Amino acid sequence: MLIPVRCFTCGNLIADKYEDYQNKVRSGEDPAKGLDSLGINRYCCRRMLLTTVETIQQVIPFYEAIQRRHQEVQSELE
Ligand SMILES: [Zn+2]
């Protein structure tokens, strides 16, 4: 879902570097060099950024559908 704020293993703060990392990878930079330039050297922290999958855009439509249905039920009750 969202990137964890800290590394699960060592507790290093990683969430603040995720957007920079994403921008570097999207611009075509090698992910390993991007992680090095952000100062993420431990492999426990590197795996946090490498293995995160953003699913928020896939989940949002379900919440919108629930909200629409809730509004329909409310309007039927009134
Ligand atoms: Zn770590």
JSON list of C-alpha atoms and ligand atoms in Angstrom, two decimals:
[
{"chain": "A", "resi": 1, "resn": "MET", "atom": "CA", "xyz": [0.00, 0.00, 0.00]},
{"chain": "A", "resi": 2, "resn": "LEU", "atom": "CA", "xyz": [1.92, 3.03, 1.21]},
{"chain": "A", "resi": 3, "resn": "ILE", "atom": "CA", "xyz": [5.64, 2.95, 1.90]},
{"chain": "A", "resi": 4, "resn": "PRO", "atom": "CA", "xyz": [6.34, 2.20, 5.57]},
{"chain": "A", "resi": 5, "resn": "VAL", "atom": "CA", "xyz": [7.76, 5.21, 7.39]},
{"chain": "A", "resi": 6, "resn": "ARG", "atom": "CA", "xyz": [10.70, 3.27, 8.82]},
{"chain": "A", "resi": 7, "resn": "CYS", "atom": "CA", "xyz": [12.69, 0.20, 7.80]},
{"chain": "A", "resi": 8, "resn": "PHE", "atom": "CA", "xyz": [11.17, -2.89, 9.44]},
{"chain": "A", "resi": 9, "resn": "THR", "atom": "CA", "xyz": [14.59, -4.24, 10.39]},
{"chain": "A", "resi": 10, "resn": "CYS", "atom": "CA", "xyz": [16.77, -1.33, 11.51]},
{"chain": "A", "resi": 11, "resn": "GLY", "atom": "CA", "xyz": [14.25, 1.50, 12.00]},
{"chain": "A", "resi": 12, "resn": "ASN", "atom": "CA", "xyz": [15.96, 3.89, 9.60]},
{"chain": "A", "resi": 13, "resn": "LEU", "atom": "CA", "xyz": [13.65, 6.61, 8.24]},
{"chain": "A", "resi": 14, "resn": "ILE", "atom": "CA", "xyz": [12.94, 5.76, 4.59]},
{"chain": "A", "resi": 15, "resn": "ALA", "atom": "CA", "xyz": [9.52, 7.21, 3.68]},
{"chain": "A", "resi": 16, "resn": "ASP", "atom": "CA", "xyz": [10.94, 10.69, 3.13]},
{"chain": "A", "resi": 17, "resn": "LYS", "atom": "CA", "xyz": [13.28, 9.35, 0.43]},
{"chain": "A", "resi": 18, "resn": "TYR", "atom": "CA", "xyz": [10.67, 7.34, -1.47]},
{"chain": "A", "resi": 19, "resn": "GLU", "atom": "CA", "xyz": [9.45, 10.15, -3.74]},
{"chain": "A", "resi": 20, "resn": "ASP", "atom": "CA", "xyz": [13.01, 11.11, -4.70]},
{"chain": "A", "resi": 21, "resn": "TYR", "atom": "CA", "xyz": [13.76, 7.46, -5.41]},
{"chain": "A", "resi": 22, "resn": "GLN", "atom": "CA", "xyz": [10.64, 7.11, -7.58]},
{"chain": "A", "resi": 23, "resn": "ASN", "atom": "CA", "xyz": [11.54, 10.23, -9.56]},
{"chain": "A", "resi": 24, "resn": "LYS", "atom": "CA", "xyz": [15.09, 8.97, -10.15]},
{"chain": "A", "resi": 25, "resn": "VAL", "atom": "CA", "xyz": [13.88, 5.56, -11.36]},
{"chain": "A", "resi": 26, "resn": "ARG", "atom": "CA", "xyz": [11.18, 7.09, -13.58]},
{"chain": "A", "resi": 27, "resn": "SER", "atom": "CA", "xyz": [13.75, 9.38, -15.19]},
{"chain": "A", "resi": 28, "resn": "GLY", "atom": "CA", "xyz": [15.74, 6.31, -16.20]},
{"chain": "A", "resi": 29, "resn": "GLU", "atom": "CA", "xyz": [18.42, 6.26, -13.50]},
{"chain": "A", "resi": 30, "resn": "ASP", "atom": "CA", "xyz": [19.72, 2.88, -12.36]},
{"chain": "A", "resi": 31, "resn": "PRO", "atom": "CA", "xyz": [17.86, 1.96, -9.11]},
{"chain": "A", "resi": 32, "resn": "ALA", "atom": "CA", "xyz": [21.09, 0.88, -7.39]},
{"chain": "A", "resi": 33, "resn": "LYS", "atom": "CA", "xyz": [22.76, 4.22, -8.12]},
{"chain": "A", "resi": 34, "resn": "GLY", "atom": "CA", "xyz": [19.60, 6.07, -7.05]},
{"chain": "A", "resi": 35, "resn": "LEU", "atom": "CA", "xyz": [19.64, 4.31, -3.69]},
{"chain": "A", "resi": 36, "resn": "ASP", "atom": "CA", "xyz": [23.36, 5.02, -3.29]},
{"chain": "A", "resi": 37, "resn": "SER", "atom": "CA", "xyz": [22.89, 8.72, -4.02]},
{"chain": "A", "resi": 38, "resn": "LEU", "atom": "CA", "xyz": [20.07, 8.92, -1.44]},
{"chain": "A", "resi": 39, "resn": "GLY", "atom": "CA", "xyz": [22.38, 7.44, 1.19]},
{"chain": "A", "resi": 40, "resn": "ILE", "atom": "CA", "xyz": [20.48, 4.18, 1.58]},
{"chain": "A", "resi": 41, "resn": "ASN", "atom": "CA", "xyz": [23.35, 1.71, 1.96]},
{"chain": "A", "resi": 42, "resn": "ARG", "atom": "CA", "xyz": [22.02, -1.09, 4.17]},
{"chain": "A", "resi": 43, "resn": "TYR", "atom": "CA", "xyz": [20.33, -3.90, 2.26]},
{"chain": "A", "resi": 44, "resn": "CYS", "atom": "CA", "xyz": [17.45, -4.05, 4.75]},
{"chain": "A", "resi": 45, "resn": "CYS", "atom": "CA", "xyz": [16.55, -0.45, 3.87]},
{"chain": "A", "resi": 46, "resn": "ARG", "atom": "CA", "xyz": [17.17, -0.96, 0.16]},
{"chain": "A", "resi": 47, "resn": "ARG", "atom": "CA", "xyz": [14.68, -3.82, 0.01]},
{"chain": "A", "resi": 48, "resn": "MET", "atom": "CA", "xyz": [12.03, -1.57, 1.59]},
{"chain": "A", "resi": 49, "resn": "LEU", "atom": "CA", "xyz": [12.19, 0.82, -1.37]},
{"chain": "A", "resi": 50, "resn": "LEU", "atom": "CA", "xyz": [12.81, -1.85, -4.01]},
{"chain": "A", "resi": 51, "resn": "THR", "atom": "CA", "xyz": [9.88, -4.07, -3.02]},
{"chain": "A", "resi": 52, "resn": "THR", "atom": "CA", "xyz": [7.14, -1.53, -2.23]},
{"chain": "A", "resi": 53, "resn": "VAL", "atom": "CA", "xyz": [4.18, -1.74, -4.62]},
{"chain": "A", "resi": 54, "resn": "GLU", "atom": "CA", "xyz": [1.86, 1.25, -4.76]},
{"chain": "A", "resi": 55, "resn": "THR", "atom": "CA", "xyz": [-1.72, -0.07, -4.69]},
{"chain": "A", "resi": 56, "resn": "ILE", "atom": "CA", "xyz": [-3.56, 3.06, -3.54]},
{"chain": "A", "resi": 57, "resn": "GLN", "atom": "CA", "xyz": [-4.79, 3.90, -7.07]},
{"chain": "A", "resi": 58, "resn": "GLN", "atom": "CA", "xyz": [-6.30, 0.41, -7.37]},
{"chain": "A", "resi": 59, "resn": "VAL", "atom": "CA", "xyz": [-8.02, 0.65, -3.97]},
{"chain": "A", "resi": 60, "resn": "ILE", "atom": "CA", "xyz": [-9.54, 4.13, -4.31]},
{"chain": "A", "resi": 61, "resn": "PRO", "atom": "CA", "xyz": [-12.40, 3.09, -6.69]},
{"chain": "A", "resi": 62, "resn": "PHE", "atom": "CA", "xyz": [-13.68, 0.63, -4.08]},
{"chain": "A", "resi": 63, "resn": "TYR", "atom": "CA", "xyz": [-13.86, 3.36, -1.43]},
{"chain": "A", "resi": 64, "resn": "GLU", "atom": "CA", "xyz": [-15.61, 5.66, -3.91]},
{"chain": "A", "resi": 65, "resn": "ALA", "atom": "CA", "xyz": [-18.15, 2.90, -4.70]},
{"chain": "A", "resi": 66, "resn": "ILE", "atom": "CA", "xyz": [-18.78, 2.32, -0.99]},
{"chain": "A", "resi": 67, "resn": "GLN", "atom": "CA", "xyz": [-19.32, 6.06, -0.47]},
{"chain": "A", "resi": 68, "resn": "ARG", "atom": "CA", "xyz": [-21.72, 6.25, -3.47]},
{"chain": "A", "resi": 69, "resn": "ARG", "atom": "CA", "xyz": [-23.72, 3.29, -2.15]},
{"chain": "A", "resi": 70, "resn": "HIS", "atom": "CA", "xyz": [-23.83, 4.84, 1.31]},
{"chain": "A", "resi": 71, "resn": "GLN", "atom": "CA", "xyz": [-25.23, 8.07, -0.19]},
{"chain": "A", "resi": 72, "resn": "GLU", "atom": "CA", "xyz": [-27.84, 6.08, -2.17]},
{"chain": "A", "resi": 73, "resn": "VAL", "atom": "CA", "xyz": [-29.00, 4.31, 0.99]},
{"chain": "A", "resi": 74, "resn": "GLN", "atom": "CA", "xyz": [-29.14, 7.61, 2.88]},
{"chain": "A", "resi": 75, "resn": "SER", "atom": "CA", "xyz": [-31.25, 9.24, 0.12]},
{"chain": "A", "resi": 76, "resn": "GLU", "atom": "CA", "xyz": [-33.63, 6.24, 0.08]},
{"chain": "A", "resi": 77, "resn": "LEU", "atom": "CA", "xyz": [-34.10, 6.52, 3.83]},
{"chain": "A", "resi": 78, "resn": "GLU", "atom": "CA", "xyz": [-34.99, 10.22, 3.69]},
{"chain": "B", "resi": 1, "resn": "ZN", "atom": "ZN", "xyz": [17.12, -0.92, 7.39]}
]
